[in-house]
PDB file of C-alpha atoms in Angstrom:
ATOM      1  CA  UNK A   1      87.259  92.968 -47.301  1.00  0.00           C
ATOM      2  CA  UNK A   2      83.336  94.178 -47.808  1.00  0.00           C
ATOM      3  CA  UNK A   3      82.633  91.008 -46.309  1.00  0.00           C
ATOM      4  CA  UNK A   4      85.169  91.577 -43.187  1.00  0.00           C
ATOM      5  CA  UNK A   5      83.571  94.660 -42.653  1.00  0.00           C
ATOM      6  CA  UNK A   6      79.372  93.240 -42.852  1.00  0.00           C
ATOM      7  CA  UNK A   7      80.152  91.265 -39.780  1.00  0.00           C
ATOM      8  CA  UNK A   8      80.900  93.956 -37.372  1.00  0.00           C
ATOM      9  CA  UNK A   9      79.325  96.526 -35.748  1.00  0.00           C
ATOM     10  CA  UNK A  10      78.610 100.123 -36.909  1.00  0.00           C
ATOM     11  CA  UNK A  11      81.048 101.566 -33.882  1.00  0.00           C
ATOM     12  CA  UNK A  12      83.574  98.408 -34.637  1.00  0.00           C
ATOM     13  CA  UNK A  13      83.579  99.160 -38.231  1.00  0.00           C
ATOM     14  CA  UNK A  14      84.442 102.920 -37.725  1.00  0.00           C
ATOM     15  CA  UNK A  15      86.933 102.022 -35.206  1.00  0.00           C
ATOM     16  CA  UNK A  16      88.774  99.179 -37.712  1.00  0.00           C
ATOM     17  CA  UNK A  17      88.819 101.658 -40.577  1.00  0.00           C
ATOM     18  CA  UNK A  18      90.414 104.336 -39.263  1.00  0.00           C
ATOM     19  CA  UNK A  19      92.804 102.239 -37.002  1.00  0.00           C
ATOM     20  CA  UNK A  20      93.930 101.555 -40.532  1.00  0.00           C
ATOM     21  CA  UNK A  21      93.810 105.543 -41.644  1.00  0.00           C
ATOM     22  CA  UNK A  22      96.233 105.655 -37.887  1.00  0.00           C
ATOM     23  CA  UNK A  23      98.602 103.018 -39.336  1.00  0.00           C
ATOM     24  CA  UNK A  24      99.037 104.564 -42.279  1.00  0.00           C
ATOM     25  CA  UNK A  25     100.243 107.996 -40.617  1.00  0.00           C
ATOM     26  CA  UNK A  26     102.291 105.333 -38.752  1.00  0.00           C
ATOM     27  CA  UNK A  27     103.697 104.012 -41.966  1.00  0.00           C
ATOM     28  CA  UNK A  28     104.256 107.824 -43.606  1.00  0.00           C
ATOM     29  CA  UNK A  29     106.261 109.572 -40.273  1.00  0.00           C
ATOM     30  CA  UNK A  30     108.501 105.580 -40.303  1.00  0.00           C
ATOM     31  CA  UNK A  31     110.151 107.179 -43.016  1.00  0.00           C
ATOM     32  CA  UNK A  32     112.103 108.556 -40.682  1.00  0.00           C
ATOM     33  CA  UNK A  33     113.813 105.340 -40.205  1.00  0.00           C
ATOM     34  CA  UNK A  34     115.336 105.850 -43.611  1.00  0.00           C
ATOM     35  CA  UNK A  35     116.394 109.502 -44.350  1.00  0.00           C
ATOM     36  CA  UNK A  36     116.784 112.884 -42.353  1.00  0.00           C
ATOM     37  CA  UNK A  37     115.518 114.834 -45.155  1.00  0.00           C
ATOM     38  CA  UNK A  38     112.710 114.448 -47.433  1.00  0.00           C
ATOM     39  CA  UNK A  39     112.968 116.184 -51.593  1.00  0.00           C
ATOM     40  CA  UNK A  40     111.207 119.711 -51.007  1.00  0.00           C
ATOM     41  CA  UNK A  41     109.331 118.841 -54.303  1.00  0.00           C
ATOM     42  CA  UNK A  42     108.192 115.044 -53.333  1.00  0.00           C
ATOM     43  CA  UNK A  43     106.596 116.580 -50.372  1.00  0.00           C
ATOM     44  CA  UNK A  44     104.898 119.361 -51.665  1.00  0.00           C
ATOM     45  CA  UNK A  45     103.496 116.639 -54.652  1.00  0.00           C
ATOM     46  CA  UNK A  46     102.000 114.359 -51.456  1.00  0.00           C
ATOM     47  CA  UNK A  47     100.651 117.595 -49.944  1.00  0.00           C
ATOM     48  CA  UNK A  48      99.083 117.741 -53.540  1.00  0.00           C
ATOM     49  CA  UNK A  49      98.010 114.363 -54.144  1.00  0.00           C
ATOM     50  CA  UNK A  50      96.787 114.565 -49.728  1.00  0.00           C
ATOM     51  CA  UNK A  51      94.619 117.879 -50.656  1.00  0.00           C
ATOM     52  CA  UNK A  52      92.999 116.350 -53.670  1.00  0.00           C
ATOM     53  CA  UNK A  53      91.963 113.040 -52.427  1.00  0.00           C
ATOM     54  CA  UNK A  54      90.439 115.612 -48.958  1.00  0.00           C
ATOM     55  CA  UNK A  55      88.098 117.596 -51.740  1.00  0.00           C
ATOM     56  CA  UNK A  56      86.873 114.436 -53.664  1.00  0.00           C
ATOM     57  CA  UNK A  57      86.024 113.027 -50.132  1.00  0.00           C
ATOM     58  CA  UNK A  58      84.143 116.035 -49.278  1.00  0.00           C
ATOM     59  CA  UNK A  59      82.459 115.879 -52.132  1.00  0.00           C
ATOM     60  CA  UNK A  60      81.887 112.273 -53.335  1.00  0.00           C
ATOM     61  CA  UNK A  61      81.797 110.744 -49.753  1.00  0.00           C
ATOM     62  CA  UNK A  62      79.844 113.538 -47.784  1.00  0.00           C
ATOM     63  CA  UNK A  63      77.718 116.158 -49.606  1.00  0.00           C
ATOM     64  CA  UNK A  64      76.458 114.383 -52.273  1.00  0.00           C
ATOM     65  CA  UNK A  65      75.304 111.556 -49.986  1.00  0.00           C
ATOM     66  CA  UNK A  66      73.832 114.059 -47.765  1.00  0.00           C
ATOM     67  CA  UNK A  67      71.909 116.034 -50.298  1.00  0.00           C
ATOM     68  CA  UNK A  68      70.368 113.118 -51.374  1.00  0.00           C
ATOM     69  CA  UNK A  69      68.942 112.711 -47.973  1.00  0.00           C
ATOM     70  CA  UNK A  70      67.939 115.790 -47.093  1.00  0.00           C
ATOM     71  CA  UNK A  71      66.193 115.961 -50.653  1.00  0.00           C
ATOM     72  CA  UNK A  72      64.235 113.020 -48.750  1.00  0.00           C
ATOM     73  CA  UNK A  73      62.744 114.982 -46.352  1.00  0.00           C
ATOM     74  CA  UNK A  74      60.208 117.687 -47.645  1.00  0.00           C
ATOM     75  CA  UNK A  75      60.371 119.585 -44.509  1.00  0.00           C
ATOM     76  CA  UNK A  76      63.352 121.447 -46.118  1.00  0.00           C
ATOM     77  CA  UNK A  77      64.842 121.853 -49.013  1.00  0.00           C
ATOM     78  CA  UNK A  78      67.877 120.052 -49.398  1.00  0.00           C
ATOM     79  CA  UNK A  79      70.186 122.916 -49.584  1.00  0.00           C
ATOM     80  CA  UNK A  80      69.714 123.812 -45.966  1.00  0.00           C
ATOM     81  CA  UNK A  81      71.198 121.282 -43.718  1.00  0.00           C
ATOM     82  CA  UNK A  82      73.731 120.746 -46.845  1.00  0.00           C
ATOM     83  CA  UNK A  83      74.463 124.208 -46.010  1.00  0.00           C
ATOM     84  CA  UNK A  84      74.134 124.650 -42.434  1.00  0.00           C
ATOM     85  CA  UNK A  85      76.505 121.503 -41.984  1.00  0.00           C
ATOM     86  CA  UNK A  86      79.133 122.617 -44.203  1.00  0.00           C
ATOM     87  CA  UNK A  87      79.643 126.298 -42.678  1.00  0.00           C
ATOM     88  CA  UNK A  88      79.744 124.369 -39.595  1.00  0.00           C
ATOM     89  CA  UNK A  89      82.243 122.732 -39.796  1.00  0.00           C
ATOM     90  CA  UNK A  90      84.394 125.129 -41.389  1.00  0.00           C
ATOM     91  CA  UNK A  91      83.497 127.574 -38.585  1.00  0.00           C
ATOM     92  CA  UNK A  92      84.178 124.883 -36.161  1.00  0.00           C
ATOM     93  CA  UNK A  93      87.914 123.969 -37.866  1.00  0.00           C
ATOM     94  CA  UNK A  94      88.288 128.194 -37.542  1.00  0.00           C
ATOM     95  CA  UNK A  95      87.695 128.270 -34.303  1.00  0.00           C
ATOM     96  CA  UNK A  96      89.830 125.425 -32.969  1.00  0.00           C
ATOM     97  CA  UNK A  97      92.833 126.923 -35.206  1.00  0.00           C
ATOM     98  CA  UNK A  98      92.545 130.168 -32.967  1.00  0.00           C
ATOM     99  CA  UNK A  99      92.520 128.363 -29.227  1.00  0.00           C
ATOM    100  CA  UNK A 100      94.415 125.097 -29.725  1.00  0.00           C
ATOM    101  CA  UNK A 101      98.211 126.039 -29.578  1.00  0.00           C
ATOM    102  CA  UNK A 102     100.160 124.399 -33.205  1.00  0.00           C
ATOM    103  CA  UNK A 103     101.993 125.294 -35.615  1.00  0.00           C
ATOM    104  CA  UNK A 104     102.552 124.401 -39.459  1.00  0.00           C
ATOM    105  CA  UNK A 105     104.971 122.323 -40.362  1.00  0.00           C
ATOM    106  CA  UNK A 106     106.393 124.355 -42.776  1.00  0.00           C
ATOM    107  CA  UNK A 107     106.007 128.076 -40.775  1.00  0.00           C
ATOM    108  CA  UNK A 108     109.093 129.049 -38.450  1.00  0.00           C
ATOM    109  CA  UNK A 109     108.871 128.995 -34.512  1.00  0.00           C
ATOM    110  CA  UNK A 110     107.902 132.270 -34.246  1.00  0.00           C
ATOM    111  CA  UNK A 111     104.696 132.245 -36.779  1.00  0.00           C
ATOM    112  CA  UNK A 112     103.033 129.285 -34.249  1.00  0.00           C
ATOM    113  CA  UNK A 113      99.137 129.931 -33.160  1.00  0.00           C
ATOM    114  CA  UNK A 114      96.605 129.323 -30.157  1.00  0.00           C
ATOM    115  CA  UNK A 115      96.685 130.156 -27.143  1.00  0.00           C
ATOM    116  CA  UNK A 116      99.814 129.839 -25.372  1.00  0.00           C
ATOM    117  CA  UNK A 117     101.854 128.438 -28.505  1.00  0.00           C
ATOM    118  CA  UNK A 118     104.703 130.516 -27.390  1.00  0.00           C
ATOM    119  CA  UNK A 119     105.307 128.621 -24.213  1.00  0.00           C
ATOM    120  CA  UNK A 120     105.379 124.966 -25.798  1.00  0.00           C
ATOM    121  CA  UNK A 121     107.958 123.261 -27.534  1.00  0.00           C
ATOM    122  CA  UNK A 122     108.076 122.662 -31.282  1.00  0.00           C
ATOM    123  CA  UNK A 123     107.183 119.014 -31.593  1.00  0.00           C
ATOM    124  CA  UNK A 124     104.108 119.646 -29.030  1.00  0.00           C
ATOM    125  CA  UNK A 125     103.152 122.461 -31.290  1.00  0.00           C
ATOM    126  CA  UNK A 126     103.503 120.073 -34.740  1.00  0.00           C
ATOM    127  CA  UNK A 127     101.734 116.949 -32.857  1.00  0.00           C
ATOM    128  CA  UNK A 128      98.813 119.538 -32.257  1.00  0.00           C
ATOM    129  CA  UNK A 129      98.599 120.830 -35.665  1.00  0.00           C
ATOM    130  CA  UNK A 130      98.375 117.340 -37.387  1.00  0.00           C
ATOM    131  CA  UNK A 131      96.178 116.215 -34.464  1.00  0.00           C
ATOM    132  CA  UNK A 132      93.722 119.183 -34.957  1.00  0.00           C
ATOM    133  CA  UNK A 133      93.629 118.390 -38.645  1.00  0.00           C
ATOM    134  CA  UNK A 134      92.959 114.678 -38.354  1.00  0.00           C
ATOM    135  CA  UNK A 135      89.472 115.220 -36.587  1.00  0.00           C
ATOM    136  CA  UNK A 136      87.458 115.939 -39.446  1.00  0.00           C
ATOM    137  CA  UNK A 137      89.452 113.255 -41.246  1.00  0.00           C
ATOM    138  CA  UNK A 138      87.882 110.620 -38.475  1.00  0.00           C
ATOM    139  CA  UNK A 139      84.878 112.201 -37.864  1.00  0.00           C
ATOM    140  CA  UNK A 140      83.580 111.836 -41.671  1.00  0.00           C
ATOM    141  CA  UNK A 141      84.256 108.171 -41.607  1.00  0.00           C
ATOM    142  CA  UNK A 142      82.484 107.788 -38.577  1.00  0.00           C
ATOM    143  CA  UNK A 143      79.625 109.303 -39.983  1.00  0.00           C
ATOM    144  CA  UNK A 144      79.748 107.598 -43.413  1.00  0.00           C
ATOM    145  CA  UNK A 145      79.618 104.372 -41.354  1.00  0.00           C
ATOM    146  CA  UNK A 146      76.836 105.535 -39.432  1.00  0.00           C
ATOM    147  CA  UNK A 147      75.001 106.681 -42.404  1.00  0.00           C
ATOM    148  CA  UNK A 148      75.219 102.819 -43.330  1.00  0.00           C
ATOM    149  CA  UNK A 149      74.160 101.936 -39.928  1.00  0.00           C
ATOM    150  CA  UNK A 150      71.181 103.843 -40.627  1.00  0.00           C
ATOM    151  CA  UNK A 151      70.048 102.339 -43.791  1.00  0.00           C
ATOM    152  CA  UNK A 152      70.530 104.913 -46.248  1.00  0.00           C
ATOM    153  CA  UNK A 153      69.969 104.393 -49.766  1.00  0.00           C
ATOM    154  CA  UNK A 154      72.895 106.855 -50.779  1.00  0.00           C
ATOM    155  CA  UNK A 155      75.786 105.325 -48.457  1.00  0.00           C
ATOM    156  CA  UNK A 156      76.827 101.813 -49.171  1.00  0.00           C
ATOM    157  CA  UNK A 157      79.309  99.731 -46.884  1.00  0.00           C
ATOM    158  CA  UNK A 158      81.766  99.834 -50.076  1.00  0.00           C
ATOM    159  CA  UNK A 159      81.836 103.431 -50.258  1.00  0.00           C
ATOM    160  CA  UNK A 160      82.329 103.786 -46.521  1.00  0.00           C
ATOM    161  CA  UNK A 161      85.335 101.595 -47.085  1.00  0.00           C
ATOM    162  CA  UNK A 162      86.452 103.307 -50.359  1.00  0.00           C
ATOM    163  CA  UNK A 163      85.975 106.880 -48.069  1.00  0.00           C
ATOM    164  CA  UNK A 164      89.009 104.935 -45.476  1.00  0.00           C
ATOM    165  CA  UNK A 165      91.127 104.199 -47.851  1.00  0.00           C
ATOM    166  CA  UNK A 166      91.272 107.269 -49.550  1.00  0.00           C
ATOM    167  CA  UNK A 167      91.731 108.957 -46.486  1.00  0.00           C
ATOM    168  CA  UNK A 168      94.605 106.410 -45.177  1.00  0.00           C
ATOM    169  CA  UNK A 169      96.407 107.209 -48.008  1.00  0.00           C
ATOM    170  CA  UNK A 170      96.141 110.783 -47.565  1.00  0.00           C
ATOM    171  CA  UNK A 171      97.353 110.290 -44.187  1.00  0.00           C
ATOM    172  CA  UNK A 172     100.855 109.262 -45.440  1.00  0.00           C
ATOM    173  CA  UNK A 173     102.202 112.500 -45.860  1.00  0.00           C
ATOM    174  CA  UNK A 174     100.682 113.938 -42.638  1.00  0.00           C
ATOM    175  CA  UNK A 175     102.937 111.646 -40.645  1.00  0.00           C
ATOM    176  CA  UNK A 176     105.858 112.829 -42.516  1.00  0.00           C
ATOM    177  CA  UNK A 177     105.036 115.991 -41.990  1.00  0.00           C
ATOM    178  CA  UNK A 178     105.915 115.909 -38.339  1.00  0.00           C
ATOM    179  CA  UNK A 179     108.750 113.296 -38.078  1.00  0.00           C
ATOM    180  CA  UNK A 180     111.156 114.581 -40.493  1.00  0.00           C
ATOM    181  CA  UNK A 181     110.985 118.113 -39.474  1.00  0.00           C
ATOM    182  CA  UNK A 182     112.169 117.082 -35.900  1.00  0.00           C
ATOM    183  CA  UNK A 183     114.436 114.697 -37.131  1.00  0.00           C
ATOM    184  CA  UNK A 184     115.782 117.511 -38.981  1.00  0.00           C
ATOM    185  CA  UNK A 185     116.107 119.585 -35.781  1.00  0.00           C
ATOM    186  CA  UNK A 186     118.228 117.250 -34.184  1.00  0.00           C
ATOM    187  CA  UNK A 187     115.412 114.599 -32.174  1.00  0.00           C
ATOM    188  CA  UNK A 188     116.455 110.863 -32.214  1.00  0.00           C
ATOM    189  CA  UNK A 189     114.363 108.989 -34.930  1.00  0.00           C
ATOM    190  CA  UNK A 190     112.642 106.735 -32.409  1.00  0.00           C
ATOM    191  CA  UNK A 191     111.160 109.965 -31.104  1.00  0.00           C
ATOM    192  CA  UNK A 192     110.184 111.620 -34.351  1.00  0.00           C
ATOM    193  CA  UNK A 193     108.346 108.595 -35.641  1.00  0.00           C
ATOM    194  CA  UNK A 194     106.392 108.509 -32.194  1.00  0.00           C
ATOM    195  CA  UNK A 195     105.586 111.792 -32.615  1.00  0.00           C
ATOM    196  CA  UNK A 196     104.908 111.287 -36.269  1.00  0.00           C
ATOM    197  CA  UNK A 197     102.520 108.676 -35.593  1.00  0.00           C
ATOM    198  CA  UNK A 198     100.952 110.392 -32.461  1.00  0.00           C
ATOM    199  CA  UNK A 199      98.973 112.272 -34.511  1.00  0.00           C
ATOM    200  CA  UNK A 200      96.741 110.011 -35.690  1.00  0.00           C
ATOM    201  CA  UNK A 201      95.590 108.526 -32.663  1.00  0.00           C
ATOM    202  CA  UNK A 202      92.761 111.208 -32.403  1.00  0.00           C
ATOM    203  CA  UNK A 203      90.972 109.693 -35.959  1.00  0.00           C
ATOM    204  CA  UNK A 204      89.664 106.607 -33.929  1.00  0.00           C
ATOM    205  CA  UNK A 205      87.894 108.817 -31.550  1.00  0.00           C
ATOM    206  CA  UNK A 206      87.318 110.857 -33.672  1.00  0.00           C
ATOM    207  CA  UNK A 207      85.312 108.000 -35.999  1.00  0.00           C
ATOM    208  CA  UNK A 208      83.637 106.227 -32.849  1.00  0.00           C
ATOM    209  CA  UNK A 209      82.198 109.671 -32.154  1.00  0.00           C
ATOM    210  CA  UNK A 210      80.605 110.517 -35.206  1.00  0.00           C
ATOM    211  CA  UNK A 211      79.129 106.908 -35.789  1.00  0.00           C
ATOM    212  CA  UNK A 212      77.949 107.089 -32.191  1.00  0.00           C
ATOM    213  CA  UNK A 213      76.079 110.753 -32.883  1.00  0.00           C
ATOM    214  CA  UNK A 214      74.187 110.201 -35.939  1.00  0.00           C
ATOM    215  CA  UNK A 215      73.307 106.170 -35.089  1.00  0.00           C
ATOM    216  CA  UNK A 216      71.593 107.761 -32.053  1.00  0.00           C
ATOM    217  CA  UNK A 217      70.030 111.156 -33.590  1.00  0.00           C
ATOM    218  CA  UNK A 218      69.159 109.666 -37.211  1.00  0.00           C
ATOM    219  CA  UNK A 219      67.830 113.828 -38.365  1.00  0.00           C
ATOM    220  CA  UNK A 220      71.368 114.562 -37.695  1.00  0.00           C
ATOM    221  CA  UNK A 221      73.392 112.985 -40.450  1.00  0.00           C
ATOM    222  CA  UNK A 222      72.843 115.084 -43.253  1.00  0.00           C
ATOM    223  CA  UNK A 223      74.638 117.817 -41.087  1.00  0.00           C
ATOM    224  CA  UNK A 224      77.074 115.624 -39.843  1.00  0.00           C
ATOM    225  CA  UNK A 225      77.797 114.644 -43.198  1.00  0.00           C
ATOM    226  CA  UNK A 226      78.278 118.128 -44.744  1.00  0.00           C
ATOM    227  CA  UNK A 227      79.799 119.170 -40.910  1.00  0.00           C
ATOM    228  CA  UNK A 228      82.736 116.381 -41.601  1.00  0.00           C
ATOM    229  CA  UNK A 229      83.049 117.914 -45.909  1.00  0.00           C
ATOM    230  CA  UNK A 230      83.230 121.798 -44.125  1.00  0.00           C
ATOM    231  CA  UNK A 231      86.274 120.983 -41.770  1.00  0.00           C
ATOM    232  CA  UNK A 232      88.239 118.929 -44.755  1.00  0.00           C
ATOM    233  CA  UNK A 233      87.843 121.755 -47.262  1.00  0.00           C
ATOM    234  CA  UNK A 234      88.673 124.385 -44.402  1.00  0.00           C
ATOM    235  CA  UNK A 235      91.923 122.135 -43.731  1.00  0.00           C
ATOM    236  CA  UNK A 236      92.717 122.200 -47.310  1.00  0.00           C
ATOM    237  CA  UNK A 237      92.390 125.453 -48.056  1.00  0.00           C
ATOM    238  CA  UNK A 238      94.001 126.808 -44.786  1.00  0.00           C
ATOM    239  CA  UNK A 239      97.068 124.525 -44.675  1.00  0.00           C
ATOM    240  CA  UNK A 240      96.687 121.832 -47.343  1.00  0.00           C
ATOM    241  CA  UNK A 241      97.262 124.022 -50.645  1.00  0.00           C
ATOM    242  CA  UNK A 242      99.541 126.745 -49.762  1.00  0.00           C
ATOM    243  CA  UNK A 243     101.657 124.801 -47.953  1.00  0.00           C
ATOM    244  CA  UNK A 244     102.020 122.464 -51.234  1.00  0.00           C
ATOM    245  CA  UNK A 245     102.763 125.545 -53.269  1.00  0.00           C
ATOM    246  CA  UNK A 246     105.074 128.099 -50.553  1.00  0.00           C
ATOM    247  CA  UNK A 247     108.188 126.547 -52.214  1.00  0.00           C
ATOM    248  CA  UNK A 248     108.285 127.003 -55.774  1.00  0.00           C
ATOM    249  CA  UNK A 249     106.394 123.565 -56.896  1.00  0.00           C
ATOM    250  CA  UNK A 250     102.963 125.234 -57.697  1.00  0.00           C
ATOM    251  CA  UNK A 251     102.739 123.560 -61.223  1.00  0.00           C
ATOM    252  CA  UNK A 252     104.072 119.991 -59.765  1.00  0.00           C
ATOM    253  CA  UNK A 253     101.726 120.217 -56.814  1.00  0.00           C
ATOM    254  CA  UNK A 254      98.487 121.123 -58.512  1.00  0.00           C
ATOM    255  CA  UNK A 255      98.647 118.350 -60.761  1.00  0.00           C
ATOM    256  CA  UNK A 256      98.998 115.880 -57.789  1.00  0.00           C
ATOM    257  CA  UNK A 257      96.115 117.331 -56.002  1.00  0.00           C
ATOM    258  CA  UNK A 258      94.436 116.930 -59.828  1.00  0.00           C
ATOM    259  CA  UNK A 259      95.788 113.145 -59.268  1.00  0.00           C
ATOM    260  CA  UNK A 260      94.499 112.742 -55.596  1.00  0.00           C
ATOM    261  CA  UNK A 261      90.869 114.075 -56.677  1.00  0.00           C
ATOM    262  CA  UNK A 262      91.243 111.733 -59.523  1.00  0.00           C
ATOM    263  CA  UNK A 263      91.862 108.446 -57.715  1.00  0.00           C
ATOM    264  CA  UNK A 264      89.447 109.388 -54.727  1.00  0.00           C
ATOM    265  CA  UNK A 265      86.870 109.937 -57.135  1.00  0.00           C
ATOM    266  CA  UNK A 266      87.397 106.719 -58.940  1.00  0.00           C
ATOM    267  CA  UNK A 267      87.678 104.620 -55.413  1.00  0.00           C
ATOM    268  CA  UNK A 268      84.204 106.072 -54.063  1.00  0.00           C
ATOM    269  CA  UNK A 269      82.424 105.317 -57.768  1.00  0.00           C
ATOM    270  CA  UNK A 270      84.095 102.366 -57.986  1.00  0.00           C
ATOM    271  CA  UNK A 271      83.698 101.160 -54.666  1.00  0.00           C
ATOM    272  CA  UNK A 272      80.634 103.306 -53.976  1.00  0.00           C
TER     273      UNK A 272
END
């Protein structure tokens, strides 16, 4: 697969990998194909597992790597664009939340935010929320491939990869998140899975972006790095985690985001 991946181009690589992190929403909101309902508690343990593997990414895949080369560069000390990157993109993730209309998939009608949530319909609203959370998701494997691209001591094609996977498998959950709530409503299946899988589709341009931005402005990367970590954690911590734990499976769905940190961990050391 390493090999697969050598041959093609930064952009190309970016754009394979998370085509794959798109399918595997795909595969998570097909689900719908088989039930109408999903167990309250095996969701909230892939919320878990989902929020886990995000803050291993952040961590293993993005600000390590990126203090490393800032620490480089003696113009700064390392800490700054670590820092600069990461509040960032949590600010940025905050700020998005407030204008672009969506609404949790667990949270009732009436709780939906953005501007002008309360004139769109529900699965709009759902398609938005997953969307809006699937940027950073893209945008750090974008820039993990561009970091390769750039010849970086600290970012090896293998841990790009390993940062895909762990992120397409993370992505599972997110599609279910949208299809079986409308299927639950009442929509046909054929349209909850499309707009389970809808979703996604931002996480290629998302990817193509980000290896575009910091292949072209090499200073950037450390922030882009760090930028990508900020928006995951904000994700996780605004959505991610209490939306695991709302429903009474706190103990079950802490030790699956123990699980998900776990298993990132070991696929970017591994792989990395």
């Amino acid at each position: 697969m390493i090999d697969f991946f050598a041959g093609l181009t930064p952009v190309m690589q970016a754009l394979v990998a998370t085509l794959f992190t798109w399918g595997m929403t795909a595969v998570g909101a097909a689900l719908v194909f088989t039930s109408k309902n999903l167990n309250q508690k095996v969701y909230d343990g892939m919320l878990g597992f989902a929020g886990g593997v995000m803050i291993a990414a952040s961590f293993w895949s993005l600000i390590a790597p990126a203090l490393e080369m800032a620490s480089e560069d003696s113009s700064l000390p390392a800490w700054i664009p670590a820092a600069v990157g990461f509040m960032l993109g949590g600010l940025f993730l905050w700020g998005a939340d407030k204008v672009i209309p969506h609404i949790h998939p667990s949270s009732s009608s009436n709780q939906a935010e953005g501007i002008g949530s309360k004139n769109k319909r529900r699965s709009t609203l759902l398609v938005f929320a997953i969307t809006l959370h699937n940027i950073p998701e893209g945008l750090a494997v974008g820039v993990a491939f561009g970091a390769v691209a750039n010849g970086t001591s600290t970012e090896s094609l293998a841990g790009a990869v390993a940062l895909a996977i762990g992120i397409g498998i993370q992505n599972f959950p997110e599609g279910l998140a949208v299809s079986m709530p409308l299927r639950g409503e009442g929509m046909s299946r054929r349209k909850a899975f499309f707009y389970g899988q809808l979703s996604g589709m931002v996480e290629p341009v998302a990817a193509v972006l980000g290896v575009l931005a910091v292949t072209l402005i090499d200073p950037l990367l450390p922030y882009a790095l760090c930028f990508a970590a900020g928006a995951m954690i904000f994700v996780v911590a605004e959505e991610v985690i209490p939306g695991s734990q709302e429903k009474g499976n706190k103990d079950f769905a802490s030790m699956c985001l123990m699980i998900g940190f776990t298993v990132m961990m070991i696929l970017d050391v591994a792989l990395g």
